[in-house]
Short mmCIF file of C-alpha atoms in Angstrom, two decimals:
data_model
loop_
_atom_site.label_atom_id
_atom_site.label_comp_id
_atom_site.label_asym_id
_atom_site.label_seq_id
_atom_site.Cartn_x
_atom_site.Cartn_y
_atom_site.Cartn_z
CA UNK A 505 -65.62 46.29 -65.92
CA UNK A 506 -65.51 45.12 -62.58
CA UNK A 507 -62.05 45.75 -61.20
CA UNK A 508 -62.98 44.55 -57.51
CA UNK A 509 -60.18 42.40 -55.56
CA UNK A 510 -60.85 38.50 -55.75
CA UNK A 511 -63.02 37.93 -52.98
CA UNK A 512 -61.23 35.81 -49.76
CA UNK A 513 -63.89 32.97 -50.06
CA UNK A 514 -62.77 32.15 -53.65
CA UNK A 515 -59.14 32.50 -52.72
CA UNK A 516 -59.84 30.24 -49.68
CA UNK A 517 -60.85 27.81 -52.18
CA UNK A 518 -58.33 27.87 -54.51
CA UNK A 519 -55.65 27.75 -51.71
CA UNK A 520 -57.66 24.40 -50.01
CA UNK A 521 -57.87 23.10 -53.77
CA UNK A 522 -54.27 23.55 -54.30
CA UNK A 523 -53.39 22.06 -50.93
CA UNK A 524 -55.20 19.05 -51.69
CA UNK A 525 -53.09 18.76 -54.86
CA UNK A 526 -50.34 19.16 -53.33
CA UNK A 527 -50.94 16.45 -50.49
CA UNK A 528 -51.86 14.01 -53.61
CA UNK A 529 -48.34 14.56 -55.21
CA UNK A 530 -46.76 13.41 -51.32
CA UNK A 531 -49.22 10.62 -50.45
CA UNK A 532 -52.03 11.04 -47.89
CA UNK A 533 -51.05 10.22 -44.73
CA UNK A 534 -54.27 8.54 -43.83
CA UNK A 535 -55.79 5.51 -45.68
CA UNK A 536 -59.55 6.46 -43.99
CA UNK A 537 -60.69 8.68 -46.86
CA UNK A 538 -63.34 9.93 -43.63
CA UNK A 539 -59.99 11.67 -41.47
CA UNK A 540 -58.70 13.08 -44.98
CA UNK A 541 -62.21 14.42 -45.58
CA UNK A 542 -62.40 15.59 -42.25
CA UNK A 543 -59.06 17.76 -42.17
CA UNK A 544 -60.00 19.08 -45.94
CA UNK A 545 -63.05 20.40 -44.87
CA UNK A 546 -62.15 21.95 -41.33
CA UNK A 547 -59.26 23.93 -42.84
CA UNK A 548 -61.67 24.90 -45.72
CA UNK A 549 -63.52 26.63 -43.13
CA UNK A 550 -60.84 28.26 -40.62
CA UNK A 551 -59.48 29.45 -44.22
CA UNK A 552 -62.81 30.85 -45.00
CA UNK A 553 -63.41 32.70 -42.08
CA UNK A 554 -59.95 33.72 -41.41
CA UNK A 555 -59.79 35.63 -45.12
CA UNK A 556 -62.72 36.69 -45.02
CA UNK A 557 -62.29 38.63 -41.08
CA UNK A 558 -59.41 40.04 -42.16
CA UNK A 559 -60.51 41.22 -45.90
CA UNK A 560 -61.04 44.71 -44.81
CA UNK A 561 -57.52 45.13 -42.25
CA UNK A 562 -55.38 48.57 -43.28
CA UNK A 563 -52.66 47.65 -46.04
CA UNK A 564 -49.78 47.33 -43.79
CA UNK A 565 -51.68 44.07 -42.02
CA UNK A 566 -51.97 42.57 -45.45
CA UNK A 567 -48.85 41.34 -46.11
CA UNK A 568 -48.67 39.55 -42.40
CA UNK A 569 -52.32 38.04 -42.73
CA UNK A 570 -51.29 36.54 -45.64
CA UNK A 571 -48.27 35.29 -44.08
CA UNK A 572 -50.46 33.50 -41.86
CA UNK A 573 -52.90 32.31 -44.48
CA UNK A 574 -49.54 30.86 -46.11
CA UNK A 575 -48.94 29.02 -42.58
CA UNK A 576 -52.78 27.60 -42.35
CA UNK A 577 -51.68 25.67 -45.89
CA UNK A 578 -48.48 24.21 -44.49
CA UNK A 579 -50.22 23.21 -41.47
CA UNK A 580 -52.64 21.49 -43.42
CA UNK A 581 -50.58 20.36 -46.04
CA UNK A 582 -48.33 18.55 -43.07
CA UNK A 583 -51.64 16.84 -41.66
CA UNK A 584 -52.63 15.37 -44.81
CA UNK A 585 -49.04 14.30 -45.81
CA UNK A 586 -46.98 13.41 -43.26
CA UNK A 587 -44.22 14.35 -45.30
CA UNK A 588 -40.95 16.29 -44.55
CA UNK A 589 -40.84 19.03 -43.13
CA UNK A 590 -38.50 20.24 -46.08
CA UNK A 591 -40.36 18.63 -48.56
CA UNK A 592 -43.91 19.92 -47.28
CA UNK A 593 -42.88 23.56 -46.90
CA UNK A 594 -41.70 23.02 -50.78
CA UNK A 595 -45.14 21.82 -51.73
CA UNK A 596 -46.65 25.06 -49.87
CA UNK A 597 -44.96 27.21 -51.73
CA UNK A 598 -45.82 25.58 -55.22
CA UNK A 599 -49.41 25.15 -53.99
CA UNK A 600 -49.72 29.02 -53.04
CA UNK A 601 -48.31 29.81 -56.61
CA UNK A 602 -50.83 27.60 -58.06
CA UNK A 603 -53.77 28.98 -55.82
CA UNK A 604 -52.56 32.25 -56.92
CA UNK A 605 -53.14 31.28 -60.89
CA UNK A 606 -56.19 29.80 -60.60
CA UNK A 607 -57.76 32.64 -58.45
CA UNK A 608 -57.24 35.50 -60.82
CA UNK A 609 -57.84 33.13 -63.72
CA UNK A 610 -60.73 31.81 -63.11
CA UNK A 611 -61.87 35.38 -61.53
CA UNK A 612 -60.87 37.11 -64.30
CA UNK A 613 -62.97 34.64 -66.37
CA UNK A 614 -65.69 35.61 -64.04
CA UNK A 615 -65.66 39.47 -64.07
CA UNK A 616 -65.84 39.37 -68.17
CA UNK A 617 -68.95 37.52 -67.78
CA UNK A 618 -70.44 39.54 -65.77
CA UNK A 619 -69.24 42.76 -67.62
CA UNK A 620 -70.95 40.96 -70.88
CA UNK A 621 -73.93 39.96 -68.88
CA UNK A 622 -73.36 36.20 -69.46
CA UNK A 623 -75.56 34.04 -67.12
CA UNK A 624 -76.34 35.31 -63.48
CA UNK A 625 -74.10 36.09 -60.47
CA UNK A 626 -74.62 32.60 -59.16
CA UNK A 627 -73.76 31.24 -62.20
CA UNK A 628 -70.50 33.10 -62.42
CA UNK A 629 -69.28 31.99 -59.07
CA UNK A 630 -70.27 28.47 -59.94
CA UNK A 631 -67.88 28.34 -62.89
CA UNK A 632 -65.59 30.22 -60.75
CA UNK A 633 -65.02 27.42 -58.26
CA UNK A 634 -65.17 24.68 -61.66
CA UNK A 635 -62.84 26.82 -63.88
CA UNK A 636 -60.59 27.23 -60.02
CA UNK A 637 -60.91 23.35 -59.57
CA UNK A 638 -60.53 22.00 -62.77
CA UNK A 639 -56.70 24.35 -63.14
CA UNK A 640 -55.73 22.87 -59.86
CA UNK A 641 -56.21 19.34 -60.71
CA UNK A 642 -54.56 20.11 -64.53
CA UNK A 643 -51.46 21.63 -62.70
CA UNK A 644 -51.73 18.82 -60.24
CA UNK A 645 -51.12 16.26 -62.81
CA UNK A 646 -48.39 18.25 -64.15
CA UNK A 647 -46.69 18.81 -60.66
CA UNK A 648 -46.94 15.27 -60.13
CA UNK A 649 -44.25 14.17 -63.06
CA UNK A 650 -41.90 16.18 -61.16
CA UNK A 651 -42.39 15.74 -57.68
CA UNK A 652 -41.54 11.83 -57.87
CA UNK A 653 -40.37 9.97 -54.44
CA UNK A 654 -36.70 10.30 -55.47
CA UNK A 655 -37.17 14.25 -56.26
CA UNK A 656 -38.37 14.70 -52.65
CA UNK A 657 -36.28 12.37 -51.51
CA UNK A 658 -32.59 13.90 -52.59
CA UNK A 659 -34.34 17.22 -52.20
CA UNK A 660 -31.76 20.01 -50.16
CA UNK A 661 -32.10 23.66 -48.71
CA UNK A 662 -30.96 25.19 -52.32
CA UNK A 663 -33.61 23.31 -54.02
CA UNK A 664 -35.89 24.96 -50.93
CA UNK A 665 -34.41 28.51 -51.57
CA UNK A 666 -34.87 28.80 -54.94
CA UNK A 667 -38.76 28.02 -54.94
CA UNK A 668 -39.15 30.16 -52.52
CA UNK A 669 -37.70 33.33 -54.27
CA UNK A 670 -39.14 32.32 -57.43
CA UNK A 671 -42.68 32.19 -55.19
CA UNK A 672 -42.02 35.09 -53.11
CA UNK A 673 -40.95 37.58 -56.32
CA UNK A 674 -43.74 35.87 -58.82
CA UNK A 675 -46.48 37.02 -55.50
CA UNK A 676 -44.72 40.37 -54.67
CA UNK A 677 -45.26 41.78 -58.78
CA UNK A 678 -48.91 39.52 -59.47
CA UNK A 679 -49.96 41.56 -56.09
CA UNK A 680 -48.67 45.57 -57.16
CA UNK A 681 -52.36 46.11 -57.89
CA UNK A 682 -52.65 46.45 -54.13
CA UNK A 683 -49.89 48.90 -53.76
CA UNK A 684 -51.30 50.68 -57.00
CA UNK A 685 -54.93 51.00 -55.44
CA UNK A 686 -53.28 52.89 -52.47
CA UNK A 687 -51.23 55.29 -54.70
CA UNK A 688 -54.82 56.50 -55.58
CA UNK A 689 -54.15 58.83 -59.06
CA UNK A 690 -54.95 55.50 -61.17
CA UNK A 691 -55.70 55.67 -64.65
CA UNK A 692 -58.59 53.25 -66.21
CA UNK A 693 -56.34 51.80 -68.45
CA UNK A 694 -53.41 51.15 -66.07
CA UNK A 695 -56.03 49.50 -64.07
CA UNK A 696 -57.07 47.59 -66.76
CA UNK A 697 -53.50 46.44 -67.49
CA UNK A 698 -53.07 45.36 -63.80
CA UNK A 699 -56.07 43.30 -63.74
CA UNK A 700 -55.20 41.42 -66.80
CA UNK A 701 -51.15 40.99 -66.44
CA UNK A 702 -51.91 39.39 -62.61
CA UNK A 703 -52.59 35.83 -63.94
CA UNK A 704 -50.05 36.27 -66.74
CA UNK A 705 -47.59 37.07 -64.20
CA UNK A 706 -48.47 34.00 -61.77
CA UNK A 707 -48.98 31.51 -65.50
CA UNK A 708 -44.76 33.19 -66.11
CA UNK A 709 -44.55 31.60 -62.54
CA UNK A 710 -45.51 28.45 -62.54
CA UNK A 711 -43.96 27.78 -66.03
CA UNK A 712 -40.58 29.05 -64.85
CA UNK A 713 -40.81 26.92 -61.55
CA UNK A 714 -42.02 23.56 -63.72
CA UNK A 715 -38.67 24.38 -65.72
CA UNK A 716 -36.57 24.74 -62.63
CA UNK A 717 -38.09 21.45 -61.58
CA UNK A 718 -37.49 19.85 -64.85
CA UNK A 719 -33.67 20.90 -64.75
CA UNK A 720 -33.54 19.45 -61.15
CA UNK A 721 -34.77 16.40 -62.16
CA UNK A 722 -32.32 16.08 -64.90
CA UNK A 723 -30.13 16.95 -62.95
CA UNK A 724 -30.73 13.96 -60.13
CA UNK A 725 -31.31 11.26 -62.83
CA UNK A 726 -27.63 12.15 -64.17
CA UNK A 727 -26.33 11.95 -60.68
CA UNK A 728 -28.09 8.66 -59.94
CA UNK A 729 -27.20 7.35 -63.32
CA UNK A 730 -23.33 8.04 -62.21
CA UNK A 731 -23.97 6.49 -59.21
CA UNK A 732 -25.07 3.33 -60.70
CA UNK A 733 -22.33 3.36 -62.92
CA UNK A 734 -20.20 3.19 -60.27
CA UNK A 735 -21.99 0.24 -58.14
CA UNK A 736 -21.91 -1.32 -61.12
CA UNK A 737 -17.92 -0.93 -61.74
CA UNK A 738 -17.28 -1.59 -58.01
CA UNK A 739 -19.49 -4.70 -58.05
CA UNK A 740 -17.43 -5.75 -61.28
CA UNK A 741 -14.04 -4.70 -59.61
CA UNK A 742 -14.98 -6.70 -56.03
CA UNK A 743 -15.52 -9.86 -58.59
CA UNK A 744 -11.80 -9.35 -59.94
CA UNK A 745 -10.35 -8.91 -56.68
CA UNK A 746 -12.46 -11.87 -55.61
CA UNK A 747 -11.58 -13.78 -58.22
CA UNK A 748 -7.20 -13.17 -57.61
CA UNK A 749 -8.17 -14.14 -54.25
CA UNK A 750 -10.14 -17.40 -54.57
CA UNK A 751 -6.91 -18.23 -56.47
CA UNK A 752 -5.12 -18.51 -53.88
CA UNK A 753 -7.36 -19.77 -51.89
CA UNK A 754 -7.81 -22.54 -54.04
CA UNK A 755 -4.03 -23.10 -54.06
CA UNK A 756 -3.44 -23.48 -50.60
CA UNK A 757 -6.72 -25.45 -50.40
CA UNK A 758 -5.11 -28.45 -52.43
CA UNK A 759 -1.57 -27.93 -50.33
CA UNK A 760 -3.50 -28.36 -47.33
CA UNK A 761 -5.70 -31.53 -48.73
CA UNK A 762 -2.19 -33.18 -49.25
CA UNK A 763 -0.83 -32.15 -45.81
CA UNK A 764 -3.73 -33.83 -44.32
CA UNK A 765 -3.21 -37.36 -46.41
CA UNK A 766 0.39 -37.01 -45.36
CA UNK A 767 -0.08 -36.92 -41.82
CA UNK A 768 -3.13 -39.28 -41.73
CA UNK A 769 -0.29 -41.88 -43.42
CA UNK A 770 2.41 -40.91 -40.79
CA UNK A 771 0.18 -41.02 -37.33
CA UNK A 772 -2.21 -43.08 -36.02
CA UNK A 773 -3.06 -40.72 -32.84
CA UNK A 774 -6.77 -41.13 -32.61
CA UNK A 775 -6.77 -37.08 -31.54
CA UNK A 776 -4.63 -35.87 -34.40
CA UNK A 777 -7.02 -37.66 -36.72
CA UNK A 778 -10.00 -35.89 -34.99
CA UNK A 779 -8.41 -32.23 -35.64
CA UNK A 780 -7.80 -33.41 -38.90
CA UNK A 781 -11.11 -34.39 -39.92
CA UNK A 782 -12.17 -31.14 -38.51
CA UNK A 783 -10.03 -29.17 -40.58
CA UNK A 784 -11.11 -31.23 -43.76
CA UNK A 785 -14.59 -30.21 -43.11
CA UNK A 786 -13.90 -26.95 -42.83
CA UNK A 787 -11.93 -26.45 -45.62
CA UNK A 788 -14.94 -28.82 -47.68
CA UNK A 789 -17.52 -26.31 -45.83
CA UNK A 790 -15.26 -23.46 -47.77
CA UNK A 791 -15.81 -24.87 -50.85
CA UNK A 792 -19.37 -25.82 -51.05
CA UNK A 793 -20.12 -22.83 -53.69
CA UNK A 794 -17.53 -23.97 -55.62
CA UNK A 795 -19.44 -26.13 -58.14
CA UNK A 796 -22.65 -24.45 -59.42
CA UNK A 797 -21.49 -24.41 -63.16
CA UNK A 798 -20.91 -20.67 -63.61
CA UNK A 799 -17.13 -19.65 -62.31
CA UNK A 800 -18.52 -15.91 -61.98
CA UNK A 801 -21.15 -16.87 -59.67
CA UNK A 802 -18.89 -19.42 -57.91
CA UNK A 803 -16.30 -16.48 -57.28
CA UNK A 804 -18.83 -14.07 -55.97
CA UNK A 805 -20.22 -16.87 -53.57
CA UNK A 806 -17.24 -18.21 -52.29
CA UNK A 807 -16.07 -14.21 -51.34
CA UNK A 808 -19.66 -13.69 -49.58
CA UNK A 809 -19.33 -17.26 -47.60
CA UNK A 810 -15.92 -15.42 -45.89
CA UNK A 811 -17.83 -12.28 -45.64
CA UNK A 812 -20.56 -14.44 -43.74
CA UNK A 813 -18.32 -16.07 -41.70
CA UNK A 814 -16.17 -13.17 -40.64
CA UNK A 815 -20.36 -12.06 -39.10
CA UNK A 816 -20.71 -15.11 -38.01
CA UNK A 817 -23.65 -16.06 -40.37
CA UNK A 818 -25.17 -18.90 -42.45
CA UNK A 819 -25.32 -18.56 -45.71
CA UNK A 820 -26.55 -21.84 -48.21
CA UNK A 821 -26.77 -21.74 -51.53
CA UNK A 822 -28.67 -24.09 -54.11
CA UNK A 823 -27.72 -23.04 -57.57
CA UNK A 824 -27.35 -23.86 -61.60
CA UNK A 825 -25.11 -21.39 -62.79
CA UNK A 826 -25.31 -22.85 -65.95
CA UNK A 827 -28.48 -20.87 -66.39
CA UNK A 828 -26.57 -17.51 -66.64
CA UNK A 829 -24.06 -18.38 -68.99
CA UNK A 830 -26.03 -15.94 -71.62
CA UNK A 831 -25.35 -13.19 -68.96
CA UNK A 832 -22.50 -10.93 -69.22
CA UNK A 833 -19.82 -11.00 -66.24
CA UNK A 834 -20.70 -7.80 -64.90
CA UNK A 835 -24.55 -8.06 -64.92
CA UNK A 836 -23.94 -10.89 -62.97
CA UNK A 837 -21.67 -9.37 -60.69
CA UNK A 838 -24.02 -6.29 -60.25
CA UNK A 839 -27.53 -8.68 -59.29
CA UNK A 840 -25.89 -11.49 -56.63
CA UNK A 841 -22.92 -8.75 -55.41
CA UNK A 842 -25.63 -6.21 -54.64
CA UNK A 843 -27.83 -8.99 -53.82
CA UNK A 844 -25.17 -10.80 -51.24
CA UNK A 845 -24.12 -7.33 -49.86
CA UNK A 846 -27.42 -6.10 -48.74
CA UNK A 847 -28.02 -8.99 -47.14
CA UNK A 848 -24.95 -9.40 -45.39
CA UNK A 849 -25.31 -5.63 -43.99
CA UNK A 850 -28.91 -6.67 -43.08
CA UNK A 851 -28.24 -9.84 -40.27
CA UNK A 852 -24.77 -8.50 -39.03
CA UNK A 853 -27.28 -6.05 -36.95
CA UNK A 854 -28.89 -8.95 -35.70
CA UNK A 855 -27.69 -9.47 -32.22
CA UNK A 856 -28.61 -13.46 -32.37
CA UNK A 857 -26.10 -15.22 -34.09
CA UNK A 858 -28.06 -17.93 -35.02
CA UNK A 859 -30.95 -16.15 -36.89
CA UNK A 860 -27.85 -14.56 -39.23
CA UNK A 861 -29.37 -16.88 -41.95
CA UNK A 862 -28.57 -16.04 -45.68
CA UNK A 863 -30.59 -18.06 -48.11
CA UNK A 864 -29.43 -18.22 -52.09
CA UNK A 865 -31.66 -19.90 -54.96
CA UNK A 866 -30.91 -20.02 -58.43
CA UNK A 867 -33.38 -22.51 -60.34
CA UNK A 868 -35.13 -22.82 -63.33
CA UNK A 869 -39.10 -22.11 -63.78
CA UNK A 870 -40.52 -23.60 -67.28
CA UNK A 871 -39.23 -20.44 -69.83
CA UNK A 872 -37.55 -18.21 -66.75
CA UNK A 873 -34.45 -17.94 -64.29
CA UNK A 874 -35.94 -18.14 -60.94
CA UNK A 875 -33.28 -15.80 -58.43
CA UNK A 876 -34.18 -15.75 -54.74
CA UNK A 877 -32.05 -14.09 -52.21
CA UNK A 878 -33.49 -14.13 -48.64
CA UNK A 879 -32.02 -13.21 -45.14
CA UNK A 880 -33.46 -12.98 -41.80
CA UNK A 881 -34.26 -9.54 -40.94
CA UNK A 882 -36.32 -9.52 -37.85
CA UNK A 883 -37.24 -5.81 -36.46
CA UNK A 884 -34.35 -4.59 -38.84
CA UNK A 885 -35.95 -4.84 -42.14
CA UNK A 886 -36.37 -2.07 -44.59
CA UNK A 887 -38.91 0.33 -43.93
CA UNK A 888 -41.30 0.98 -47.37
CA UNK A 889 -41.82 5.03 -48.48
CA UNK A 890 -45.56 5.13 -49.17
CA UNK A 891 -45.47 4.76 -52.33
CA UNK A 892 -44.05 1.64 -52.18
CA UNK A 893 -40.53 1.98 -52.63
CA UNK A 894 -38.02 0.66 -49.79
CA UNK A 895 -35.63 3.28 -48.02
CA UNK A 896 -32.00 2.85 -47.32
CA UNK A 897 -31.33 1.96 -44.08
CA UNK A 898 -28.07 3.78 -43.93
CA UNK A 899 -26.94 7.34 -42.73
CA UNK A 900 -25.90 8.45 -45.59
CA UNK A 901 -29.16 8.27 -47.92
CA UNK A 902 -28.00 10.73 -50.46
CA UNK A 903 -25.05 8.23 -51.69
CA UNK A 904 -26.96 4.85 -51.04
CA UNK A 905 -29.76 2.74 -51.50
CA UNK A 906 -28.80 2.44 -55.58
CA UNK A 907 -27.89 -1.46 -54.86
CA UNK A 908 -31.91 -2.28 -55.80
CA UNK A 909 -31.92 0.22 -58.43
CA UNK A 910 -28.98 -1.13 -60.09
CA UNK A 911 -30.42 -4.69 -59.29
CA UNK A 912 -33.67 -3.73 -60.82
CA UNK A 913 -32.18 -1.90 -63.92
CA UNK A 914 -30.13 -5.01 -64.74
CA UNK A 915 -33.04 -7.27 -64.82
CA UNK A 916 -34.51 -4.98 -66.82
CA UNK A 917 -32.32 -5.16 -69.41
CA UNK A 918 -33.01 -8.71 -69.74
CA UNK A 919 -36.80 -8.35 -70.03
CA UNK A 920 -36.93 -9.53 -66.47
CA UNK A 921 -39.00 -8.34 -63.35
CA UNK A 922 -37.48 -7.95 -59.78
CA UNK A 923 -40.15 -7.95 -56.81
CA UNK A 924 -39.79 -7.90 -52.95
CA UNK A 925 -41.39 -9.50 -50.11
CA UNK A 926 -41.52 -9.36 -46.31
CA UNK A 927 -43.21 -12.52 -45.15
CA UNK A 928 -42.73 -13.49 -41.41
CA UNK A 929 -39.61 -11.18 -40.28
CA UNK A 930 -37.69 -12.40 -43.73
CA UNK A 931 -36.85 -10.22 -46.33
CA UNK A 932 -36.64 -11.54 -50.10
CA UNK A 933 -35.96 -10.43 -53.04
CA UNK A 934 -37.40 -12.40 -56.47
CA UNK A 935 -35.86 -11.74 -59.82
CA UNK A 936 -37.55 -13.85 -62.86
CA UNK A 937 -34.84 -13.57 -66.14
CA UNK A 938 -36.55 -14.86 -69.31
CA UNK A 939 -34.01 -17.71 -71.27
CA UNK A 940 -33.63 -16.73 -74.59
CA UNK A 941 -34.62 -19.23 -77.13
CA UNK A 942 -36.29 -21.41 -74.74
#
């Protein structure tokens, strides 16, 4: 039996394999497959050389050149991605766990071969690098289920800290063998035992770090399920409040309509009839939302034409609300509140006043509810992840940016679709809401 190290080629491979799988879970950075190429295969050879110069270094230089082998991965993980820094030194440490499993698998698959005398020497190191390739790009899948854009996203320090013990202890026991070989008086069979437990030790690994993932993920989709929830209950609160409001708003509208046709009867000062036509076409400019046929939507409207106004924007609206009336109040509330708010927040941070333009359209299409809510958004508008997904705009990402989620989950339930388009500086979103029974 062949109880030789792994040699530093093959572990140069499996760590450039892993990186690769690793930069495929976070999104190449480049979309000219000739610059990703040509990054892969430059750091395939620095990591060549640089393993195999320092294979033969005394013991106490191994644990620092590997150190540095661990830094050649992040660098190149970070070219290839693009990612964050957090989030890329996260994805080194899971890729050196995985190049660590694959090496001593697919080498240990190797050295029985050869001790049976299966196939030639060439052969074995053939299936070494297909057995090392073909693990990578099995755990690479895997990895990939967890390490979604909202994982990496919401990810913190602790979730940082505790891959990195879990790495650093799972490499310090796989790698005793090398402390063992300088201890000298070595039994066969401890030997033996060594060579076989290292990838048992790194497979304990990388199972225990996919279940720390899994938990994490759990734990995120509870937390953005709560926070949901609660857009969801504010959105339906805001319509209450809304709703008290337009009230009143609608009571002093009428006292004011008859204050006007009383002093129109009592005056016939060409000036005073001038402000008062003014005021009567402010006060009919007030309640242009007030007729679309749904009194949800006309509550929700009429609250976001103040809102616009307070901003000093424009916001028209051309809709039948009888077309939601199989909605429920609250689903409602959640896709034009969330709707309305996002774009309100979106042109109050454009400095002209007169591109603050807010756009509403609620029509019918043949068999579907056709929802369109547009604003201007210049330079301002959201920036897309790469994988498609749009990014808060706001400071605080960890607690926003659920408006579109909730949006999107509330079509959803409906059967519906939600989609988003930029075209020329304007930002839209499109729902389409099958009618039932039509």
């Amino acid at each position: 039996m062949n109880y030789n190290e792994i040699p530093r080629f093959a572990t140069a491979f499996a760590q450039w394999a892993a990186v690769l799988g690793g930069a495929n879970c976070l999104g190449f950075r480049y979309k000219e497959k000739s610059k990703t190429i040509g990054i892969a295969a430059v750091f395939l050879l620095l990591q060549t050389l640089f393993l195999e110069g320092t294979k033969d270094v005394p013991l106490f230089l191994w644990a620092p050149c590997m150190a540095f082998s661990i830094f050649m991965m992040y660098l190149f993980l970070r070219l290839e991605s693009g990612g964050r820094r957090i989030t890329v030194v996260y994805c080194t440490s899971l890729a050196f766990l995985t190049a660590e499993f694959t090496a001593s698998t697919a080498w240990l698959f190797n050295v029985y071969m050869m001790a049976n005398q299966v196939g030639t020497v060439w052969l074995g190191i053939i299936l070494f690098f297909l057995a090392s390739g073909a693990l990578t790009i099995l755990l690479a899948k895997g990895e990939k289920v967890f390490l979604t854009e909202e994982y990496m996203h919401q990810m913190t320090a602790r979730e940082l800290f505790g891959i990195l013990s879990l790495v650093l202890t799972v490499f310090i026991l796989s790698n005793i063998s090398f402390e063992v070989s300088a201890a000298g008086a070595v039994g066969q069979s401890l030997r033996h035992l060594i060579f076989l437990l290292r990838p048992i030790v790194d497979f304990c690994g990388l199972a225990v770090a996919y279940a720390y993932q899994s938990r994490i993920s759990e734990y995120m989709a509870a937390k953005e399920r709560d926070a949901m929830q609660m857009v969801l209950r504010s959105q339906y609160d805001q319509y209450r409040y809304y709703q008290n409001t337009m009230e009143m708003v609608h009571i002093k509208y009428h006292d004011l309509k008859h204050q006007i046709t009383g002093l129109r009867a009592e005056t016939d000062n060409e000036k005073r009839k001038e402000w008062l036509d003014r005021l009567e076409e402010e006060l009919e400019e007030n309640h242009l939302v007030d007729h679309t046929g749904n009194q949800v939507l006309d509550t929700i409207l009429g609250a976001k034409v103040f809102q616009a106004q307070r901003i000093h924007a424009r916001l028209t609206c051309v809709a039948d609300g009888k077309l939601l009336g199989f909605m429920h109040v609250t689903d409602i509330c959640t896709i034009f509140g969330n709707a309305l708010d996002n774009a309100l927040e979106a042109v109050a941070m454009i400095e002209d006043q007169e591109k603050r333009m807010i756009q509403v359209f609620l029509t019918r299409q043949k068999q579907f509810i056709s929802i369109v809510v547009s604003n201007y958004c210049g330079e301002h508008g959201p920036k897309q992840s790469e994988q498609g997904t749009y990014l808060t705009t706001k400071s605080d990402k960890k607690n926003h940016g659920y408006g579109l989620k909730s949006i999107r989950y509330t079509v959803e339930k409906y059967e519906g679709s939600m989609t988003i388009r930029q075209p020329n500086d304007w930002f839209e979103l499109h729902v389409l809401i099958p009618i039932p029974n039509a």
